[in-house]
């Protein structure tokens, strides 16, 4: 079975840092595109950062320059380094794995981890 297990969330002060981790199992990790999404109360889920199987990255404008997504294929893990955190970064953060093969889409989600930024 497929599992995406997240860790690293918590409460930090504005300007602080957190590193989220997502450990994948049950998939051939290295061929999947990976992403981090977040959802704040009353808001839609939005893409925060993505990294392809080839290592290309993409960021939401709101986090560019502050967040860094990376992957370690040897550990089947994707990371989100979050620096200079702001209160508006407060949300549940979700790990995503996706790939499409011959029209069949494989799309998996982690359980979500809470990130709270408050003084």
PDB file of C-alpha atoms in Angstrom:
ATOM      1  CA  UNK A   1       0.000   0.000   0.000  1.00  0.00           C
ATOM      2  CA  UNK A   2       1.011   3.588  -0.636  1.00  0.00           C
ATOM      3  CA  UNK A   3       1.859   5.818   2.292  1.00  0.00           C
ATOM      4  CA  UNK A   4       3.092   9.379   2.546  1.00  0.00           C
ATOM      5  CA  UNK A   5       4.100  10.091   6.119  1.00  0.00           C
ATOM      6  CA  UNK A   6       4.718  13.700   7.077  1.00  0.00           C
ATOM      7  CA  UNK A   7       6.609  15.177   9.983  1.00  0.00           C
ATOM      8  CA  UNK A   8       8.117  18.454  11.119  1.00  0.00           C
ATOM      9  CA  UNK A   9       5.088  20.659  11.639  1.00  0.00           C
ATOM     10  CA  UNK A  10       4.608  22.746  14.730  1.00  0.00           C
ATOM     11  CA  UNK A  11       4.327  26.209  16.223  1.00  0.00           C
ATOM     12  CA  UNK A  12       6.960  28.835  15.468  1.00  0.00           C
ATOM     13  CA  UNK A  13       7.329  32.575  15.882  1.00  0.00           C
ATOM     14  CA  UNK A  14       7.252  34.933  12.899  1.00  0.00           C
ATOM     15  CA  UNK A  15      10.646  34.928  11.249  1.00  0.00           C
ATOM     16  CA  UNK A  16      11.355  31.397  12.387  1.00  0.00           C
ATOM     17  CA  UNK A  17      12.022  28.259  10.386  1.00  0.00           C
ATOM     18  CA  UNK A  18      10.670  24.746  10.039  1.00  0.00           C
ATOM     19  CA  UNK A  19      11.568  21.789   7.867  1.00  0.00           C
ATOM     20  CA  UNK A  20       8.800  19.454   6.797  1.00  0.00           C
ATOM     21  CA  UNK A  21       9.557  15.906   5.712  1.00  0.00           C
ATOM     22  CA  UNK A  22       7.448  13.457   3.733  1.00  0.00           C
ATOM     23  CA  UNK A  23       8.559   9.840   3.626  1.00  0.00           C
ATOM     24  CA  UNK A  24       7.011   7.774   0.836  1.00  0.00           C
ATOM     25  CA  UNK A  25       6.512   4.040   0.624  1.00  0.00           C
ATOM     26  CA  UNK A  26       4.692   1.753  -1.786  1.00  0.00           C
ATOM     27  CA  UNK A  27       5.698   3.735  -4.876  1.00  0.00           C
ATOM     28  CA  UNK A  28       8.749   3.931  -7.115  1.00  0.00           C
ATOM     29  CA  UNK A  29       9.579   7.269  -5.573  1.00  0.00           C
ATOM     30  CA  UNK A  30      12.193   8.467  -8.035  1.00  0.00           C
ATOM     31  CA  UNK A  31       9.764   8.564 -10.980  1.00  0.00           C
ATOM     32  CA  UNK A  32       7.051  10.545  -9.166  1.00  0.00           C
ATOM     33  CA  UNK A  33       6.548  14.273  -9.214  1.00  0.00           C
ATOM     34  CA  UNK A  34       6.237  15.546  -5.649  1.00  0.00           C
ATOM     35  CA  UNK A  35       4.582  18.592  -4.185  1.00  0.00           C
ATOM     36  CA  UNK A  36       3.632  20.418  -1.037  1.00  0.00           C
ATOM     37  CA  UNK A  37       0.189  21.981  -0.733  1.00  0.00           C
ATOM     38  CA  UNK A  38      -1.391  23.925   2.089  1.00  0.00           C
ATOM     39  CA  UNK A  39      -4.882  24.773   3.205  1.00  0.00           C
ATOM     40  CA  UNK A  40      -5.799  27.457   5.708  1.00  0.00           C
ATOM     41  CA  UNK A  41      -9.209  27.541   7.427  1.00  0.00           C
ATOM     42  CA  UNK A  42     -11.892  28.747   5.037  1.00  0.00           C
ATOM     43  CA  UNK A  43      -9.527  28.773   2.070  1.00  0.00           C
ATOM     44  CA  UNK A  44      -8.852  26.526  -0.907  1.00  0.00           C
ATOM     45  CA  UNK A  45      -5.951  24.131  -0.979  1.00  0.00           C
ATOM     46  CA  UNK A  46      -3.076  25.706  -2.872  1.00  0.00           C
ATOM     47  CA  UNK A  47       0.191  24.514  -4.317  1.00  0.00           C
ATOM     48  CA  UNK A  48       3.153  25.752  -2.314  1.00  0.00           C
ATOM     49  CA  UNK A  49       6.057  24.055  -4.056  1.00  0.00           C
ATOM     50  CA  UNK A  50       6.660  21.204  -6.467  1.00  0.00           C
ATOM     51  CA  UNK A  51       9.616  19.179  -7.621  1.00  0.00           C
ATOM     52  CA  UNK A  52       9.587  16.870 -10.619  1.00  0.00           C
ATOM     53  CA  UNK A  53      11.194  13.483 -10.908  1.00  0.00           C
ATOM     54  CA  UNK A  54      13.969  15.263 -12.792  1.00  0.00           C
ATOM     55  CA  UNK A  55      14.542  17.810 -10.046  1.00  0.00           C
ATOM     56  CA  UNK A  56      12.891  20.892 -11.553  1.00  0.00           C
ATOM     57  CA  UNK A  57      11.160  23.091  -8.964  1.00  0.00           C
ATOM     58  CA  UNK A  58       8.247  25.495  -8.897  1.00  0.00           C
ATOM     59  CA  UNK A  59       7.020  27.786  -6.105  1.00  0.00           C
ATOM     60  CA  UNK A  60       4.012  29.875  -5.298  1.00  0.00           C
ATOM     61  CA  UNK A  61       4.829  33.572  -5.515  1.00  0.00           C
ATOM     62  CA  UNK A  62       3.973  33.989  -1.850  1.00  0.00           C
ATOM     63  CA  UNK A  63       6.775  31.670  -0.729  1.00  0.00           C
ATOM     64  CA  UNK A  64       9.411  32.143  -3.399  1.00  0.00           C
ATOM     65  CA  UNK A  65      12.720  33.073  -1.834  1.00  0.00           C
ATOM     66  CA  UNK A  66      11.665  31.794   1.576  1.00  0.00           C
ATOM     67  CA  UNK A  67      10.817  28.121   0.990  1.00  0.00           C
ATOM     68  CA  UNK A  68      12.898  25.423  -0.658  1.00  0.00           C
ATOM     69  CA  UNK A  69      11.656  22.040  -1.831  1.00  0.00           C
ATOM     70  CA  UNK A  70      14.110  19.188  -2.234  1.00  0.00           C
ATOM     71  CA  UNK A  71      14.111  15.428  -2.554  1.00  0.00           C
ATOM     72  CA  UNK A  72      16.368  12.594  -1.551  1.00  0.00           C
ATOM     73  CA  UNK A  73      15.567   9.631  -3.766  1.00  0.00           C
ATOM     74  CA  UNK A  74      17.825   7.344  -1.750  1.00  0.00           C
ATOM     75  CA  UNK A  75      15.617   8.018   1.289  1.00  0.00           C
ATOM     76  CA  UNK A  76      12.294   8.186  -0.593  1.00  0.00           C
ATOM     77  CA  UNK A  77      11.752  11.548   1.070  1.00  0.00           C
ATOM     78  CA  UNK A  78      10.760  15.037  -0.018  1.00  0.00           C
ATOM     79  CA  UNK A  79      11.441  18.088   2.151  1.00  0.00           C
ATOM     80  CA  UNK A  80      10.132  21.597   2.485  1.00  0.00           C
ATOM     81  CA  UNK A  81      12.503  24.016   4.177  1.00  0.00           C
ATOM     82  CA  UNK A  82      10.512  27.026   5.364  1.00  0.00           C
ATOM     83  CA  UNK A  83      12.376  30.158   6.423  1.00  0.00           C
ATOM     84  CA  UNK A  84      11.255  33.657   7.393  1.00  0.00           C
ATOM     85  CA  UNK A  85       7.848  32.310   8.306  1.00  0.00           C
ATOM     86  CA  UNK A  86       4.892  34.669   8.434  1.00  0.00           C
ATOM     87  CA  UNK A  87       1.523  34.344  10.177  1.00  0.00           C
ATOM     88  CA  UNK A  88      -0.118  33.949   6.768  1.00  0.00           C
ATOM     89  CA  UNK A  89       1.869  30.734   6.289  1.00  0.00           C
ATOM     90  CA  UNK A  90      -0.298  29.138   8.963  1.00  0.00           C
ATOM     91  CA  UNK A  91      -2.080  26.165   7.402  1.00  0.00           C
ATOM     92  CA  UNK A  92      -2.246  22.416   7.190  1.00  0.00           C
ATOM     93  CA  UNK A  93       0.503  21.307   4.834  1.00  0.00           C
ATOM     94  CA  UNK A  94       0.001  18.227   2.649  1.00  0.00           C
ATOM     95  CA  UNK A  95       2.474  16.089   0.757  1.00  0.00           C
ATOM     96  CA  UNK A  96       1.483  14.926  -2.735  1.00  0.00           C
ATOM     97  CA  UNK A  97       2.875  12.346  -5.146  1.00  0.00           C
ATOM     98  CA  UNK A  98       1.635  12.130  -8.730  1.00  0.00           C
ATOM     99  CA  UNK A  99       2.389  10.522 -12.063  1.00  0.00           C
ATOM    100  CA  UNK A 100       0.477   9.625 -15.222  1.00  0.00           C
ATOM    101  CA  UNK A 101       1.027   6.433 -17.225  1.00  0.00           C
ATOM    102  CA  UNK A 102      -0.863   5.817 -20.489  1.00  0.00           C
ATOM    103  CA  UNK A 103      -3.752   7.995 -19.366  1.00  0.00           C
ATOM    104  CA  UNK A 104      -3.932   6.537 -15.875  1.00  0.00           C
ATOM    105  CA  UNK A 105      -3.239   9.061 -13.140  1.00  0.00           C
ATOM    106  CA  UNK A 106      -1.720   7.982  -9.878  1.00  0.00           C
ATOM    107  CA  UNK A 107      -2.211  10.627  -7.203  1.00  0.00           C
ATOM    108  CA  UNK A 108      -1.500  10.184  -3.507  1.00  0.00           C
ATOM    109  CA  UNK A 109      -1.715  12.458  -0.480  1.00  0.00           C
ATOM    110  CA  UNK A 110      -0.242  12.573   2.963  1.00  0.00           C
ATOM    111  CA  UNK A 111      -2.301  13.058   6.084  1.00  0.00           C
ATOM    112  CA  UNK A 112      -1.401  16.708   6.540  1.00  0.00           C
ATOM    113  CA  UNK A 113       0.660  18.406   9.207  1.00  0.00           C
ATOM    114  CA  UNK A 114      -0.184  21.632  11.017  1.00  0.00           C
ATOM    115  CA  UNK A 115       2.105  24.632  10.719  1.00  0.00           C
ATOM    116  CA  UNK A 116       1.262  27.559  12.977  1.00  0.00           C
ATOM    117  CA  UNK A 117       3.140  30.859  12.895  1.00  0.00           C
ATOM    118  CA  UNK A 118       2.290  33.122  15.794  1.00  0.00           C
ATOM    119  CA  UNK A 119       3.914  35.357  18.352  1.00  0.00           C
TER     120      UNK A 119
END
